[in-house]
mmCIF file with all atom_site columns, C-alpha atoms in Angstrom:
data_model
loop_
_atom_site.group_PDB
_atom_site.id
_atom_site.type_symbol
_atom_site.label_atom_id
_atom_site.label_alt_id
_atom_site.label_comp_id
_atom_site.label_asym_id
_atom_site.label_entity_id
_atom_site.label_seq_id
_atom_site.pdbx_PDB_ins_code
_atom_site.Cartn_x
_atom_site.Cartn_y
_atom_site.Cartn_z
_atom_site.occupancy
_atom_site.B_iso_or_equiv
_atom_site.pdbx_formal_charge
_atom_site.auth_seq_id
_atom_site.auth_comp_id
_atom_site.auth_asym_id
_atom_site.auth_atom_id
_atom_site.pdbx_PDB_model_num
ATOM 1  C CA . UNK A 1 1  ? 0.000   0.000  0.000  1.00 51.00 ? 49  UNK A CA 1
ATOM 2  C CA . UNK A 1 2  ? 1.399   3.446  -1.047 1.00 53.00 ? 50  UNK A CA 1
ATOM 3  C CA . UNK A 1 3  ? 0.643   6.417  1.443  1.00 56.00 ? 51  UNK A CA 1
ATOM 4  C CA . UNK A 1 4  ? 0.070   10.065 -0.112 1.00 53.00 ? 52  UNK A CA 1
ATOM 5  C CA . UNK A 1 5  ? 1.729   13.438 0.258  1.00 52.00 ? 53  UNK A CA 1
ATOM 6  C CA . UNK A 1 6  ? -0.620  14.059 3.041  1.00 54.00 ? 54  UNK A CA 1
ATOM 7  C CA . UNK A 1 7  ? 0.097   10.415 4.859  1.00 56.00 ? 55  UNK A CA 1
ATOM 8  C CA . UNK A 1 8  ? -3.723  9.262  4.915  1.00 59.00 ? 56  UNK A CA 1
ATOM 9  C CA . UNK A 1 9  ? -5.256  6.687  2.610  1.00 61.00 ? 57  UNK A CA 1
ATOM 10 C CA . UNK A 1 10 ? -8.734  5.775  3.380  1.00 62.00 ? 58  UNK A CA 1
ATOM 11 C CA . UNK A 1 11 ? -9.579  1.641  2.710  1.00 63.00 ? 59  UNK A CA 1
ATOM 12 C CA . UNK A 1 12 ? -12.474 1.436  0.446  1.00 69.00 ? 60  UNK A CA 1
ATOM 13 C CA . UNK A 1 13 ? -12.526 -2.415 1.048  1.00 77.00 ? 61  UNK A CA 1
ATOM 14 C CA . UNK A 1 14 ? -11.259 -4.964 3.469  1.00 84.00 ? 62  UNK A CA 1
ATOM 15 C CA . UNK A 1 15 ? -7.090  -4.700 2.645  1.00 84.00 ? 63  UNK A CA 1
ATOM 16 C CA . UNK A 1 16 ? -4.567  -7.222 4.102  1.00 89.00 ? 64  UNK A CA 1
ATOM 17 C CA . UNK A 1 17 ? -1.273  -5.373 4.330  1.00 88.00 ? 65  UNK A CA 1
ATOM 18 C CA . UNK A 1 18 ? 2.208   -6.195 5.634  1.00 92.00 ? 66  UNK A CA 1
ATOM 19 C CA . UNK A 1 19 ? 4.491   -2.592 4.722  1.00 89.00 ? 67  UNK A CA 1
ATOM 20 C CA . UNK A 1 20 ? 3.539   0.525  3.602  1.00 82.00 ? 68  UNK A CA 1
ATOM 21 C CA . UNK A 1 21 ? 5.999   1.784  0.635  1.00 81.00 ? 69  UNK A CA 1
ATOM 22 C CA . UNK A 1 22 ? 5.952   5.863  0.374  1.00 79.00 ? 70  UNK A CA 1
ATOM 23 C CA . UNK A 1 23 ? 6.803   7.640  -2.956 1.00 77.00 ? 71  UNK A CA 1
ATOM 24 C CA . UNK A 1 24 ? 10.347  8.583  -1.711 1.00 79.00 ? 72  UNK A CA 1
ATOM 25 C CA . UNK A 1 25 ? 11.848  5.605  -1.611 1.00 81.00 ? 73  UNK A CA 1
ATOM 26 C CA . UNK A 1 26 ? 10.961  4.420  2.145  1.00 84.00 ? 74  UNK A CA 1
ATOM 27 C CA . UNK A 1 27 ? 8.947   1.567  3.329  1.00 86.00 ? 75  UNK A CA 1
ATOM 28 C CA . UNK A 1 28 ? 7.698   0.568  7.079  1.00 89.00 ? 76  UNK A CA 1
ATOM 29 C CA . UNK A 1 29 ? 7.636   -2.636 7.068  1.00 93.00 ? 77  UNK A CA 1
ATOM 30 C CA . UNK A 1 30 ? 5.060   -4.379 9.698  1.00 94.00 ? 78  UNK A CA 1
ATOM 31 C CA . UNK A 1 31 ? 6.189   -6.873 12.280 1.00 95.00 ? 79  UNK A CA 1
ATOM 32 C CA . UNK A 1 32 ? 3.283   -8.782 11.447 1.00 95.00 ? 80  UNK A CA 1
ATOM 33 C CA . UNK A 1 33 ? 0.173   -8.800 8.949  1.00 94.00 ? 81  UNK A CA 1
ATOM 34 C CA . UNK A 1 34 ? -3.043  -6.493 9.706  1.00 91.00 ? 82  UNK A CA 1
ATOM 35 C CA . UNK A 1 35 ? -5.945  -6.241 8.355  1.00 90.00 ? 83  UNK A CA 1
ATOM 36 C CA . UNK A 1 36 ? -7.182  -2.554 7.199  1.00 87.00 ? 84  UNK A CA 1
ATOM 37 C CA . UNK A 1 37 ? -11.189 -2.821 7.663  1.00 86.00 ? 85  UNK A CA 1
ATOM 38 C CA . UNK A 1 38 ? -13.267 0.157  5.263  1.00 84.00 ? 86  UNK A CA 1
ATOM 39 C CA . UNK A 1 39 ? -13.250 3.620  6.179  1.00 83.00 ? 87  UNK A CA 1
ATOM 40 C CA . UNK A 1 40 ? -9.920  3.218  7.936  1.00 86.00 ? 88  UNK A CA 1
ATOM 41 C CA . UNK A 1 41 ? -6.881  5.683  7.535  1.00 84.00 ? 89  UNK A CA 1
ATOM 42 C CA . UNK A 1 42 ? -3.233  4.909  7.866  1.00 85.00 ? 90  UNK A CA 1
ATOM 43 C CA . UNK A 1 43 ? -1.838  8.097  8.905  1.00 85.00 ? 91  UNK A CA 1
ATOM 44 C CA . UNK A 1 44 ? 2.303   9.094  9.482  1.00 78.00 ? 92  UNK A CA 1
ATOM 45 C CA . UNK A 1 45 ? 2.313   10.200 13.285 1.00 69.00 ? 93  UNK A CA 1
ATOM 46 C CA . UNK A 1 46 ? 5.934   11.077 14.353 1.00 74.00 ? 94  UNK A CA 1
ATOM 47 C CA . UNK A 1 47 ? 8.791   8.089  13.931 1.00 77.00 ? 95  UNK A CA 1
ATOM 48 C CA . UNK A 1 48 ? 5.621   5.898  12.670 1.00 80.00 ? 96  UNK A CA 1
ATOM 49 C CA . UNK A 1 49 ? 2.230   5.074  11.108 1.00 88.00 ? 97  UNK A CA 1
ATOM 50 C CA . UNK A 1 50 ? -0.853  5.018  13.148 1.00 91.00 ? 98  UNK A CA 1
ATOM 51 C CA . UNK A 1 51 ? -4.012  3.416  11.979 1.00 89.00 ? 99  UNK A CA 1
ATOM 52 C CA . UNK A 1 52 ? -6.891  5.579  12.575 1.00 88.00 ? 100 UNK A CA 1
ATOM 53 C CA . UNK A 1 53 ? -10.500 3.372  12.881 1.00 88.00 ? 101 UNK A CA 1
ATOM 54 C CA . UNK A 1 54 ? -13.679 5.091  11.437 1.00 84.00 ? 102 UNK A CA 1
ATOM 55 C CA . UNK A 1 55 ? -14.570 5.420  14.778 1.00 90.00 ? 103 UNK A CA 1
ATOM 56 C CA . UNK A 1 56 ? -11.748 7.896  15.194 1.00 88.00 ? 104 UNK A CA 1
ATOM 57 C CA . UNK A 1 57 ? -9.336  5.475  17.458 1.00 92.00 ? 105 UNK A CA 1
ATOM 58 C CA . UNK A 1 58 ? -5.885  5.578  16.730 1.00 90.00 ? 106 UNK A CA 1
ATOM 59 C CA . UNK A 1 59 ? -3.412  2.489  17.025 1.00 91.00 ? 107 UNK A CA 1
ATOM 60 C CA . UNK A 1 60 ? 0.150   2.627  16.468 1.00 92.00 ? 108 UNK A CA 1
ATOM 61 C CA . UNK A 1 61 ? 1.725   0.578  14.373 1.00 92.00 ? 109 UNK A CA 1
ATOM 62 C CA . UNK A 1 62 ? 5.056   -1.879 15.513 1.00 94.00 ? 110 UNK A CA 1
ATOM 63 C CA . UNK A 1 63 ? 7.134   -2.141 12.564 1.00 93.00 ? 111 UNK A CA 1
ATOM 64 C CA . UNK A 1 64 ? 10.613  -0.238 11.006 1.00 92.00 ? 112 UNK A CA 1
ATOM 65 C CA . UNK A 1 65 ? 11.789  1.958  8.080  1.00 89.00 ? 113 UNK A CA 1
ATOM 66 C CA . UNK A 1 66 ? 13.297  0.849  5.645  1.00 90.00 ? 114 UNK A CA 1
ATOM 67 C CA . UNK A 1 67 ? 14.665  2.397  2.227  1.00 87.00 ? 115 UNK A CA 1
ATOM 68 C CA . UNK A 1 68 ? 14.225  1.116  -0.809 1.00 77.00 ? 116 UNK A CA 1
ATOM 69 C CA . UNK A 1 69 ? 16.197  1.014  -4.106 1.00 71.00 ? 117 UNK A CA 1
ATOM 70 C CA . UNK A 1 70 ? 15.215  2.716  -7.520 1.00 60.00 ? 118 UNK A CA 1
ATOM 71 C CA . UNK A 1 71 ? 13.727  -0.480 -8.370 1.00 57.00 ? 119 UNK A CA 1
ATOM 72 C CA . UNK A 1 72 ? 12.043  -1.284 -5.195 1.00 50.00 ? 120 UNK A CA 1
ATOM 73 C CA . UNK A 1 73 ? 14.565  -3.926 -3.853 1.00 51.00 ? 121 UNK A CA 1
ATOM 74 C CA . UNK A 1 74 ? 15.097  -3.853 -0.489 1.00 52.00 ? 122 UNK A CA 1
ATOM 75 C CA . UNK A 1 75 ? 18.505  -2.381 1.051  1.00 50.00 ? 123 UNK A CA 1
ATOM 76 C CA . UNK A 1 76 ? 18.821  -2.998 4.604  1.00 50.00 ? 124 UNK A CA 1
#
């Protein structure tokens, strides 16, 4: 799942997910699987994404950064 300029992307549909890839070459990748239900946003709160439910909750996500090559390899 790519994340905008603005950091929020809004799940139109149930969305099983393990990193989130930005357009600047970083990636957080998720210590384990989740599950993005509809209507929620993944938002970038300080060092890390937060998943915000429609009910307006907010749960931080365990994971790391990561930066990617030009053609999205991982380099650790």
């Amino acid at each position: 799942m790519r994340l905008t300029d603005n950091g929020a992307v809004a799940a139109s549909r149930l969305v099983l997910i393990d990193e989130f890839e930005t357009d600047d070459g970083y990636a957080f990748v998720l210590n384990r699987p989740l599950f993005l239900a509809t209507e929620d946003r993944v938002e970038l709160t300080g060092p890390r994404p937060a998943v915000v439910r429609a009910d307006g909750n907010r749960y931080p996500l365990e994971g790391s950064w990561e930066t990617r090559c030009w053609w999205s390899f991982r380099r650790r």
